[in-house]
Coordinates of N, CA and C and ligand atoms in Angstrom, one line a residue:
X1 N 60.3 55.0 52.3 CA 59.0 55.4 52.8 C 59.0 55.4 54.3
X2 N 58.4 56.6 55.0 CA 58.6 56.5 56.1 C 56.9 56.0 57.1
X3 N 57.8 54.9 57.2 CA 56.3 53.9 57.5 C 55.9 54.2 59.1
X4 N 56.3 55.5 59.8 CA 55.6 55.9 61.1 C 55.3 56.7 61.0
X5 N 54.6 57.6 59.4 CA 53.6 58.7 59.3 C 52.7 58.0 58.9
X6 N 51.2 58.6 59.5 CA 49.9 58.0 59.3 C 50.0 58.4 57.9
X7 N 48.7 57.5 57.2 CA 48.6 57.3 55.8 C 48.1 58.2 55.4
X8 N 47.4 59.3 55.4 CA 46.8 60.3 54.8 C 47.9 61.2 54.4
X9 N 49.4 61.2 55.3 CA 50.3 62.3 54.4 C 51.2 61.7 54.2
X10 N 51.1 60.8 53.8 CA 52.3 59.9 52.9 C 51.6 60.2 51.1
X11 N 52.8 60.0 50.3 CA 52.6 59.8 49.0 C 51.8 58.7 48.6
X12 N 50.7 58.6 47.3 CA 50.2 57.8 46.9 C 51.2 56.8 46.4
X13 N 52.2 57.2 45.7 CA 53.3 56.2 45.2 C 54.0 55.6 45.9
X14 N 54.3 55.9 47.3 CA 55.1 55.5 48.3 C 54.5 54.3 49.1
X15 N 53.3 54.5 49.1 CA 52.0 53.6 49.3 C 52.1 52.4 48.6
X16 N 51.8 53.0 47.4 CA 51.4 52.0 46.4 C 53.0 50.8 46.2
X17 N 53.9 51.3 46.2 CA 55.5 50.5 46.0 C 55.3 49.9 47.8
X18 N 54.9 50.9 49.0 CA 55.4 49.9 50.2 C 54.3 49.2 50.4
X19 N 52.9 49.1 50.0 CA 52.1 48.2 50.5 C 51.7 47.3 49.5
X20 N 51.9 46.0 49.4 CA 51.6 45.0 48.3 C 49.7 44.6 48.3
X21 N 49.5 45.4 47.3 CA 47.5 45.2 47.2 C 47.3 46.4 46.9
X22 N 48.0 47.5 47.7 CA 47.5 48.9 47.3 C 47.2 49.6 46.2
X23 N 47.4 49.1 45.4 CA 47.3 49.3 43.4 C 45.9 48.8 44.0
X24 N 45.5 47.5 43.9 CA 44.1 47.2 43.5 C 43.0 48.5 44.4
X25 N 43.7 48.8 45.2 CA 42.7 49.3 46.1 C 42.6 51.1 45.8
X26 N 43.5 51.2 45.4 CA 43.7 52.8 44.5 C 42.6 52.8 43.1
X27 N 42.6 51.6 42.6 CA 42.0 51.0 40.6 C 40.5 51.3 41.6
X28 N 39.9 50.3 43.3 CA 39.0 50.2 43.1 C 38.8 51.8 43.6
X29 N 39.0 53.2 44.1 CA 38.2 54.0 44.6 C 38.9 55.3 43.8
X30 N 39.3 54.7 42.7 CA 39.7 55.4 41.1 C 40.7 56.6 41.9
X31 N 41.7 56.3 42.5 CA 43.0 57.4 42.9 C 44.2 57.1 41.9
X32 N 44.1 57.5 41.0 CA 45.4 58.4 40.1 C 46.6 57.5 41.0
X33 N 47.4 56.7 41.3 CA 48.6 56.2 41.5 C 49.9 56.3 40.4
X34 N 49.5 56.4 39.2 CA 50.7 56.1 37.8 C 51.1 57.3 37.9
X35 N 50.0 57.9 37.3 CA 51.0 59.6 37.1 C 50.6 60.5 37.9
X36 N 49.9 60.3 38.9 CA 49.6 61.6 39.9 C 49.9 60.7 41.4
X37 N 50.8 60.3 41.2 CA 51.5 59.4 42.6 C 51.7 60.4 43.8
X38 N 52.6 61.3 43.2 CA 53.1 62.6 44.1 C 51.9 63.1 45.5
X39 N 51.0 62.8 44.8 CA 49.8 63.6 45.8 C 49.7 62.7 47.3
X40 N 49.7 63.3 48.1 CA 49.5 62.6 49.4 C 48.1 62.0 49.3
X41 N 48.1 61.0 50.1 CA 46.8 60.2 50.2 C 45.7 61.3 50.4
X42 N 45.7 62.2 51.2 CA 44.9 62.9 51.7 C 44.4 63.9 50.9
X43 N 45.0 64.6 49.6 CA 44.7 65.1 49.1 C 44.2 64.2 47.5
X44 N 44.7 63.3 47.5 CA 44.2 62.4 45.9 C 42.6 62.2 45.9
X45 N 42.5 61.9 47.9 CA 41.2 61.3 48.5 C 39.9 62.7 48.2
X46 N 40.4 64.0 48.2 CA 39.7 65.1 48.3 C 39.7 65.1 46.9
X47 N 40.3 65.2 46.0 CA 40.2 65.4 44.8 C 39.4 64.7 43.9
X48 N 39.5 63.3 44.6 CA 38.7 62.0 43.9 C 37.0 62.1 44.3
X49 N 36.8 62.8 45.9 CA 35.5 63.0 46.4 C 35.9 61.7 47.2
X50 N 36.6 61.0 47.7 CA 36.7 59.8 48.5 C 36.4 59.8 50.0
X51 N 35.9 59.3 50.8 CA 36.0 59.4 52.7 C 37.3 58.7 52.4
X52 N 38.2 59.8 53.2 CA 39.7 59.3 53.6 C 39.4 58.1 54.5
X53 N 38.6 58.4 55.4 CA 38.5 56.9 56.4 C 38.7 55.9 55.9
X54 N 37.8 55.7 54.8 CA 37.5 54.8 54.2 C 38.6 53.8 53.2
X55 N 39.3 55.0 52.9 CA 40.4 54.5 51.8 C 41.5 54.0 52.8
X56 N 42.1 54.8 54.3 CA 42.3 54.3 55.0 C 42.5 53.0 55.9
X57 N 41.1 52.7 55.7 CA 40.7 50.9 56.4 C 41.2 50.6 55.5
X58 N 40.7 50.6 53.8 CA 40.6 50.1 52.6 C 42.1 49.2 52.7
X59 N 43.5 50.3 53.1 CA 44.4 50.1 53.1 C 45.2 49.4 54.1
X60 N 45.1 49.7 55.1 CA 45.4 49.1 56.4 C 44.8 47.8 56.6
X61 N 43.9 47.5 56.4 CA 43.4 45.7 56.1 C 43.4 45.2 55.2
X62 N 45.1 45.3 54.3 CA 46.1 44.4 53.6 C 46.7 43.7 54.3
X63 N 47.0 43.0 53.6 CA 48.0 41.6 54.8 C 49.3 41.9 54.3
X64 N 50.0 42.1 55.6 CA 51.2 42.5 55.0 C 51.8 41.2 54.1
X65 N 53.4 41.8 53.2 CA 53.7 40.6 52.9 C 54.8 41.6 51.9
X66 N 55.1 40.5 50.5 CA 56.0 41.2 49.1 C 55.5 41.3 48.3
X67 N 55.7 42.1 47.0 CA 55.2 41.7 46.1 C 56.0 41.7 45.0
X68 N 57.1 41.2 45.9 CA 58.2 40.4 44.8 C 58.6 41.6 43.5
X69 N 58.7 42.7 43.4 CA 59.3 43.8 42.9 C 60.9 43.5 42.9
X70 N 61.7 43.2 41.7 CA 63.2 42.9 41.8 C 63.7 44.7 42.5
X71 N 64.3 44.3 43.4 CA 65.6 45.5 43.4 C 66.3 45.7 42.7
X72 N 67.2 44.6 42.1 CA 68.2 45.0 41.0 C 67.5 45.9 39.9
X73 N 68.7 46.9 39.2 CA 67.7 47.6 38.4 C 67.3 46.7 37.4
X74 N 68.5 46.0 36.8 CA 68.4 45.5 35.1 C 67.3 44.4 35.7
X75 N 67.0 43.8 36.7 CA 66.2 42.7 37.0 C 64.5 43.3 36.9
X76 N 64.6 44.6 37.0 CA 63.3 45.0 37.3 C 63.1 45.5 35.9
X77 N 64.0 46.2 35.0 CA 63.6 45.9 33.5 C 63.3 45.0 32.8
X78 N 63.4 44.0 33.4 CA 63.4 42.8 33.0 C 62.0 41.8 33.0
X79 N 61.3 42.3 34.5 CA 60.0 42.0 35.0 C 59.3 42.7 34.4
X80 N 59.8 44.8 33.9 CA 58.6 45.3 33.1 C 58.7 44.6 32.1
X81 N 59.6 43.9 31.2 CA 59.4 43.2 29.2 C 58.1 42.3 30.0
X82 N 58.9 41.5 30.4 CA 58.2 40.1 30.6 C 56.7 40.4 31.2
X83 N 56.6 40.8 32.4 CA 55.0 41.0 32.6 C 54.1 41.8 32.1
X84 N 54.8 43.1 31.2 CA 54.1 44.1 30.8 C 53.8 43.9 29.3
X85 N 55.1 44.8 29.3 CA 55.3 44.9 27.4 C 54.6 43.5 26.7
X86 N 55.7 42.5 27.0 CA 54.8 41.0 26.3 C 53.1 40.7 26.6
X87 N 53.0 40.7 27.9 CA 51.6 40.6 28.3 C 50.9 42.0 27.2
X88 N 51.1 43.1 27.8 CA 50.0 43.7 26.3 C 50.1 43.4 24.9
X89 N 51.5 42.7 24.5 CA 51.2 42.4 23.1 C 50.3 41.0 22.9
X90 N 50.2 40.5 24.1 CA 48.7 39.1 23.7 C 47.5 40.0 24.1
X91 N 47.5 40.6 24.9 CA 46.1 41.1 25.7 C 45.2 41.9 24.5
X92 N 46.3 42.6 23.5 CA 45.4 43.8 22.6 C 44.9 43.1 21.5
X93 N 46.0 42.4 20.9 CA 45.0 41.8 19.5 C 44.0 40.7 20.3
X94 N 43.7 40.3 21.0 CA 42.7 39.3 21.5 C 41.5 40.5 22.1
X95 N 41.9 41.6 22.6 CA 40.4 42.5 22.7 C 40.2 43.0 21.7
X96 N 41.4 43.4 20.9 CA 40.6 43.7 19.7 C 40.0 43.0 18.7
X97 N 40.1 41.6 18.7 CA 39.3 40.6 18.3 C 37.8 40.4 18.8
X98 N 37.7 40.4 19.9 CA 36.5 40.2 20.6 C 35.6 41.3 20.9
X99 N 35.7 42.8 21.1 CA 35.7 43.9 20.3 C 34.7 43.9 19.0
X100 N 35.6 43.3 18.3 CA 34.8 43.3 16.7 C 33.8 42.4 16.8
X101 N 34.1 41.5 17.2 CA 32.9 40.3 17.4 C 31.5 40.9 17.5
X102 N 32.2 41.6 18.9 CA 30.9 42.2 19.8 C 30.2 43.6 18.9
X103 N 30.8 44.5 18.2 CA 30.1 45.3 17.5 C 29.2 45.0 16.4
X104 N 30.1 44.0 15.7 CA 29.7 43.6 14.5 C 28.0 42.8 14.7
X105 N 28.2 41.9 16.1 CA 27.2 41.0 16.6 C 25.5 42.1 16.9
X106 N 26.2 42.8 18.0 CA 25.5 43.4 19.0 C 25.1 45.3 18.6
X107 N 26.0 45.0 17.0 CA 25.4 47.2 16.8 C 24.3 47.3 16.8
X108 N 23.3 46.7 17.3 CA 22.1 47.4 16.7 C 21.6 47.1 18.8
X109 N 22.4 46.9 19.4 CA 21.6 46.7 21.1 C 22.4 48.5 21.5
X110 N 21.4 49.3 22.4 CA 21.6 50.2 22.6 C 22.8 50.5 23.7
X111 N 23.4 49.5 24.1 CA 24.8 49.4 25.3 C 25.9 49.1 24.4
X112 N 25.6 48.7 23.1 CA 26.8 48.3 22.4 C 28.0 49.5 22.4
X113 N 29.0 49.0 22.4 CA 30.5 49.6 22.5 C 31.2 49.9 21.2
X114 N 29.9 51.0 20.6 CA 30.3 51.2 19.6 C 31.9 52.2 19.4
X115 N 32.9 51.7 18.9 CA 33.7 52.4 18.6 C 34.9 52.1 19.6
X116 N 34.3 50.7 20.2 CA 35.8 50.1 21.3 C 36.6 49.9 20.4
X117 N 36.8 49.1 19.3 CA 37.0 48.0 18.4 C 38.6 49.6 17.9
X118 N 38.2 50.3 17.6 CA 39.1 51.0 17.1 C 39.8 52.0 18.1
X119 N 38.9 51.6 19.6 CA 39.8 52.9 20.5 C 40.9 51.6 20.8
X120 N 40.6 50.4 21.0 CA 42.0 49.4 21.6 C 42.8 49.6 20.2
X121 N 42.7 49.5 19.6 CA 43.7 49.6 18.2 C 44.4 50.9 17.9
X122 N 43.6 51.8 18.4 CA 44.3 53.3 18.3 C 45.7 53.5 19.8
X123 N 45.0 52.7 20.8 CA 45.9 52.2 22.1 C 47.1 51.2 21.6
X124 N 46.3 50.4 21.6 CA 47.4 49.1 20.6 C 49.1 50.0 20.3
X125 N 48.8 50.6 19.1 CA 49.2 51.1 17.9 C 50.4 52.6 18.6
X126 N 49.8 53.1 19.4 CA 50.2 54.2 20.6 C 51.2 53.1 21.5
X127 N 51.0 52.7 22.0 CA 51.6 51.4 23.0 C 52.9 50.9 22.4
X128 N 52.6 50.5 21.4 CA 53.8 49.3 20.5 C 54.8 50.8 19.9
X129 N 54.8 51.8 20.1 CA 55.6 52.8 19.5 C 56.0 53.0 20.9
X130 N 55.6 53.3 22.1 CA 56.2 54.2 22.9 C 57.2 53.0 23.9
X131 N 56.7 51.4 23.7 CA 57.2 50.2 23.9 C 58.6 50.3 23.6
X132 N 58.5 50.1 21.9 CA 59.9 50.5 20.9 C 61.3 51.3 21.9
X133 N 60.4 52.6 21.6 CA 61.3 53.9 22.1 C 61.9 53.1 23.9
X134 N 61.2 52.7 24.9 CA 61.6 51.9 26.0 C 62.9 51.3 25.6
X135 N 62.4 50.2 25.1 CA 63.2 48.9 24.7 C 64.4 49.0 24.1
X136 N 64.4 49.8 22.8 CA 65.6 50.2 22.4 C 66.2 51.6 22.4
X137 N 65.7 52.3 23.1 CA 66.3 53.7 23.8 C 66.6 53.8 25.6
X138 N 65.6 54.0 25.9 CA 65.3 54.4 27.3 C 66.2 53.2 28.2
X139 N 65.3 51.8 27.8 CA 65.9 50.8 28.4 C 67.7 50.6 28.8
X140 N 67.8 50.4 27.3 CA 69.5 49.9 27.7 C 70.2 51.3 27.4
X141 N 69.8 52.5 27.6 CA 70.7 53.5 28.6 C 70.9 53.6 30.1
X142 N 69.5 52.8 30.5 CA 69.4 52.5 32.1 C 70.5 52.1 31.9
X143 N 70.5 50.4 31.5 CA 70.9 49.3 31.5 C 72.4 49.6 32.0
X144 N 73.0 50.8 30.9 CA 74.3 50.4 30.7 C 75.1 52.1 31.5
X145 N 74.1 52.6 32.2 CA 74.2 53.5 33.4 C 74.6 54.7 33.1
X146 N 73.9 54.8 31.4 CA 74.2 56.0 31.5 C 73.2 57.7 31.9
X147 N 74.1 58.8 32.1 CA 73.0 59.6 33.7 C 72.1 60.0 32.9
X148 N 72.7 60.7 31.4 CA 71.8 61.8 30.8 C 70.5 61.0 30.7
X149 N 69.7 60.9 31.4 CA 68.3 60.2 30.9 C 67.1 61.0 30.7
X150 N 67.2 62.4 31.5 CA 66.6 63.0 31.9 C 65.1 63.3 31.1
X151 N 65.9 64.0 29.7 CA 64.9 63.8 28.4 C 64.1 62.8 28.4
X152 N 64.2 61.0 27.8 CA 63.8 60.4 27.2 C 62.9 60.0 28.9
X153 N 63.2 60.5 30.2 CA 62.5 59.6 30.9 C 61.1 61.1 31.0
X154 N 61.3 62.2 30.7 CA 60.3 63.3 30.8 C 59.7 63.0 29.4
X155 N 59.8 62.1 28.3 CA 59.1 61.8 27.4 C 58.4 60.8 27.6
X156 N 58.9 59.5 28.1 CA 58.0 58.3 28.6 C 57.4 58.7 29.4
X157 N 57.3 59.6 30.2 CA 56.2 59.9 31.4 C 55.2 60.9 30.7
X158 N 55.1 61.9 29.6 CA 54.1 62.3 29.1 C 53.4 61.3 28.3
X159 N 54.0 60.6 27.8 CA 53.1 59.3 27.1 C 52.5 58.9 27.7
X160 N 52.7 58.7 29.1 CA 52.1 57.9 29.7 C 51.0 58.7 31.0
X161 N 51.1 60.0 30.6 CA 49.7 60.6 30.7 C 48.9 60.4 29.8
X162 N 49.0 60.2 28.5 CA 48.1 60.5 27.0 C 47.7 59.0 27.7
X163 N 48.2 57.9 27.8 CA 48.0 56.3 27.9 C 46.8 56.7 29.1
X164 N 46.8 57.3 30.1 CA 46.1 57.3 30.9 C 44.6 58.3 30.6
X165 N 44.7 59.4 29.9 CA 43.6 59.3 28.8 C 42.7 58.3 28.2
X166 N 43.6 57.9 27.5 CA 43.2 57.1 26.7 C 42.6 55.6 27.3
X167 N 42.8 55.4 28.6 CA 42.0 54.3 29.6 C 40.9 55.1 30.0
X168 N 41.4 56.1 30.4 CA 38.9 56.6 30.5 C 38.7 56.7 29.5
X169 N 38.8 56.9 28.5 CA 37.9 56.5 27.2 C 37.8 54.7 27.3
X170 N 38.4 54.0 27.3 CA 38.3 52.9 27.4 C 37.3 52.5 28.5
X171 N 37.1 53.1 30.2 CA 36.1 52.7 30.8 C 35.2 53.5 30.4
X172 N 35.0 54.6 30.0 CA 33.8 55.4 29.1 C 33.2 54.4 28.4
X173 N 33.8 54.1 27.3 CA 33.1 53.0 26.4 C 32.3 51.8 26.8
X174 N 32.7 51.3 28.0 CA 32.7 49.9 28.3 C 32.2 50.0 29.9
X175 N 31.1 51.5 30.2 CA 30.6 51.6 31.3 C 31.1 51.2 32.6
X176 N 32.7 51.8 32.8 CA 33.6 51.3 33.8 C 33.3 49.8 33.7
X177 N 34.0 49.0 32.6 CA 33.8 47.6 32.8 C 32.4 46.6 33.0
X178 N 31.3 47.3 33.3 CA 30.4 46.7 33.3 C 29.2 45.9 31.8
X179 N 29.3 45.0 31.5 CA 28.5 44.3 30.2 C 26.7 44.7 30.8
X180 N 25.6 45.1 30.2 CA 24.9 44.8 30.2 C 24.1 43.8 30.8
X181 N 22.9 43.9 31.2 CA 22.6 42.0 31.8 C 22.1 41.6 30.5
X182 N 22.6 40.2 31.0 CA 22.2 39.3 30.0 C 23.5 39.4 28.6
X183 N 24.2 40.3 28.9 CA 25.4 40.0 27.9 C 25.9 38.4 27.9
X184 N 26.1 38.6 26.3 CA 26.7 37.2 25.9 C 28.1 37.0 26.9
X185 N 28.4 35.8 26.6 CA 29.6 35.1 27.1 C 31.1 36.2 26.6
X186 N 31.1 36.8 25.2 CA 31.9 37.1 24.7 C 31.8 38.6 25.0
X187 N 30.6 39.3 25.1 CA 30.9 40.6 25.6 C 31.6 40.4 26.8
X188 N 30.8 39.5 27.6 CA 31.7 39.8 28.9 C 32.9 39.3 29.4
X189 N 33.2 38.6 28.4 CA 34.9 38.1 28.0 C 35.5 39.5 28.0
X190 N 35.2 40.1 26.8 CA 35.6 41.4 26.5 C 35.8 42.3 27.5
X191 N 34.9 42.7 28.0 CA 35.3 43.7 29.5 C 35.8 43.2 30.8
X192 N 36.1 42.0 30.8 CA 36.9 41.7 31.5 C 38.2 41.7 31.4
X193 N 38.6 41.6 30.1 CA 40.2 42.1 29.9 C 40.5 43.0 29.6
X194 N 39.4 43.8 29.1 CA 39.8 45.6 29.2 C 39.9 46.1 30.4
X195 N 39.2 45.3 31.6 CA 39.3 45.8 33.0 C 40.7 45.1 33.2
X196 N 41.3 44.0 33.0 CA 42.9 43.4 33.1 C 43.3 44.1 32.4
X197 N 43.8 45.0 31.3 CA 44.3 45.8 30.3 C 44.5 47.0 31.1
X198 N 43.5 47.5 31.7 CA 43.4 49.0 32.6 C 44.1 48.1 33.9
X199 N 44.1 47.7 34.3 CA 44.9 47.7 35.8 C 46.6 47.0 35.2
X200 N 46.6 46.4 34.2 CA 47.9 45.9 34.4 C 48.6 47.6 33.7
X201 N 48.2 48.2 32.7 CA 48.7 49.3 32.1 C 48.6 50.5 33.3
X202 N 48.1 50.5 34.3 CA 48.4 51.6 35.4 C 49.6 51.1 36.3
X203 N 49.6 49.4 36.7 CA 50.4 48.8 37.3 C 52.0 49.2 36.6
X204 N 52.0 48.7 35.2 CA 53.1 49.0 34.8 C 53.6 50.5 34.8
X205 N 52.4 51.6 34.4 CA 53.4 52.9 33.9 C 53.2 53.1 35.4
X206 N 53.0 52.7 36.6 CA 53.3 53.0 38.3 C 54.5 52.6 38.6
X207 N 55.3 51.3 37.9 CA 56.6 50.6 38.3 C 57.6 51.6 37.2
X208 N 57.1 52.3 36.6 CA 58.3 52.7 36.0 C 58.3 54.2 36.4
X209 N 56.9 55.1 36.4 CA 57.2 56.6 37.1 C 57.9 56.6 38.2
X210 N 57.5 55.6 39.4 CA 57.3 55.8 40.5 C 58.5 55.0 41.5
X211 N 59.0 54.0 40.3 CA 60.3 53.2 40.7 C 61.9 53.4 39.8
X212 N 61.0 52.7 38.5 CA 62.6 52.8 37.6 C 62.9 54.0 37.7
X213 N 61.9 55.1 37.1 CA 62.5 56.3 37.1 C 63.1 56.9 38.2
X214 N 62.4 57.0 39.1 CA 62.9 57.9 40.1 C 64.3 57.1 40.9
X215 N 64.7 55.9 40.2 CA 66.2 55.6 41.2 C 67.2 56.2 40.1
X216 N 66.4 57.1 38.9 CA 67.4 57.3 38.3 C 68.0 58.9 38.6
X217 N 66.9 59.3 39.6 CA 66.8 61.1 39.7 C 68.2 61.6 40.9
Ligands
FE2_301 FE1 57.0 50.1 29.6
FE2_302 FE1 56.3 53.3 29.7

């Protein structure tokens, strides 16, 4: 990254890997970082309707610092199992638990989320297949260096367009994360980890378009 061009024509991705916070701050002024990284700030900002200024300060009053990203490759495959992959296999059946609570409880209140309960389980279900294919394909061909990846890594990266679909339906449903006032304890359990579900699921498919992959290109 060439950190003495101003920020507006630098890459969102480049951004997002050289500045530690920059993900949250892309999630809050909704700029595409996972799979539309490529776009310079300045144009993600026009696309999104954003004041560049604004996304500008946004970014520049981070504190510099790390954010502990392994360099080694196999170490950073290693960070996606552990922080990602595993973390969504607790995060989904517990929303989709709470989810059902909430429909079953609350179908008849006019904010209710009708039809969350089966969009996380249709995600879930999507997720744990294209996980698979990672783990025991994609992964340990990195792993064990070999080049032809080209395919299976142009396959994980359309998945992970559909994944990103399939999170604005998720804030669709759940009125970008917001519960109702006066929501119970457990609604707003709920949209709080679908709002942790959507930032860690952009976080991860951002370390793999935008890092694994591309040290493979
Ligand atoms: Fe992954
Ligand atoms: Fe992936």
């Amino acid at each position: 990254m060439d950190t003495t061009a101003p920020l507006p024509s630098l890459a969102v991705r480049d951004i997002a890997i050289g500045r530690p916070g920059a993900t949250a701050v892309f999630r809050r002024f909704k700029i595409d970082y996972c799979c539309a990284g490529d776009a310079t700030l300045a144009a993600a900002a026009e696309r999104r309707g954003v004041e560049i200024e604004a996304l500008v300060e946004a970014i520049e009053a981070l504190a510099p610092g790390s954010d502990n990203v392994p360099v080694d490759t196999g170490a950073l495959i290693d960070h996606l199992l552990e922080r990602y992959h595993e973390v969504h296999r607790r995060q989904f059946p517990e929303a989709i638990h709470l989810a059902a609570r909430v429909e079953s409880v609350h179908g008849d209140n006019p904010d209710c989320p009708i039809g969350l309960t089966q969009h996380l389980a249709f995600m879930f279900d999507d997720l744990e297949t294209h996980h698979q294919k990672e783990e025991m394909g994609l992964f340990p061909m990195i792993r064990r260096g070999e080049v032809h990846v080209d395919g299976p890594i142009a396959c994980m990266t359309a998945e992970h367009e559909d994944v990103l679909e399939q999170l604005k339906g998720l804030a669709r449903l759940t009125h970008d994360f917001t519960p109702p006032v006066g929501a119970c304890s457990t609604w707003r359990a709920l949209y709080d980890l679908c709002q942790e579900i959507d930032a860690d699921l952009r976080d991860h498919m951002h370390l793999e378009n935008n890092d694994l992959f591309r040290r493979m290109g």
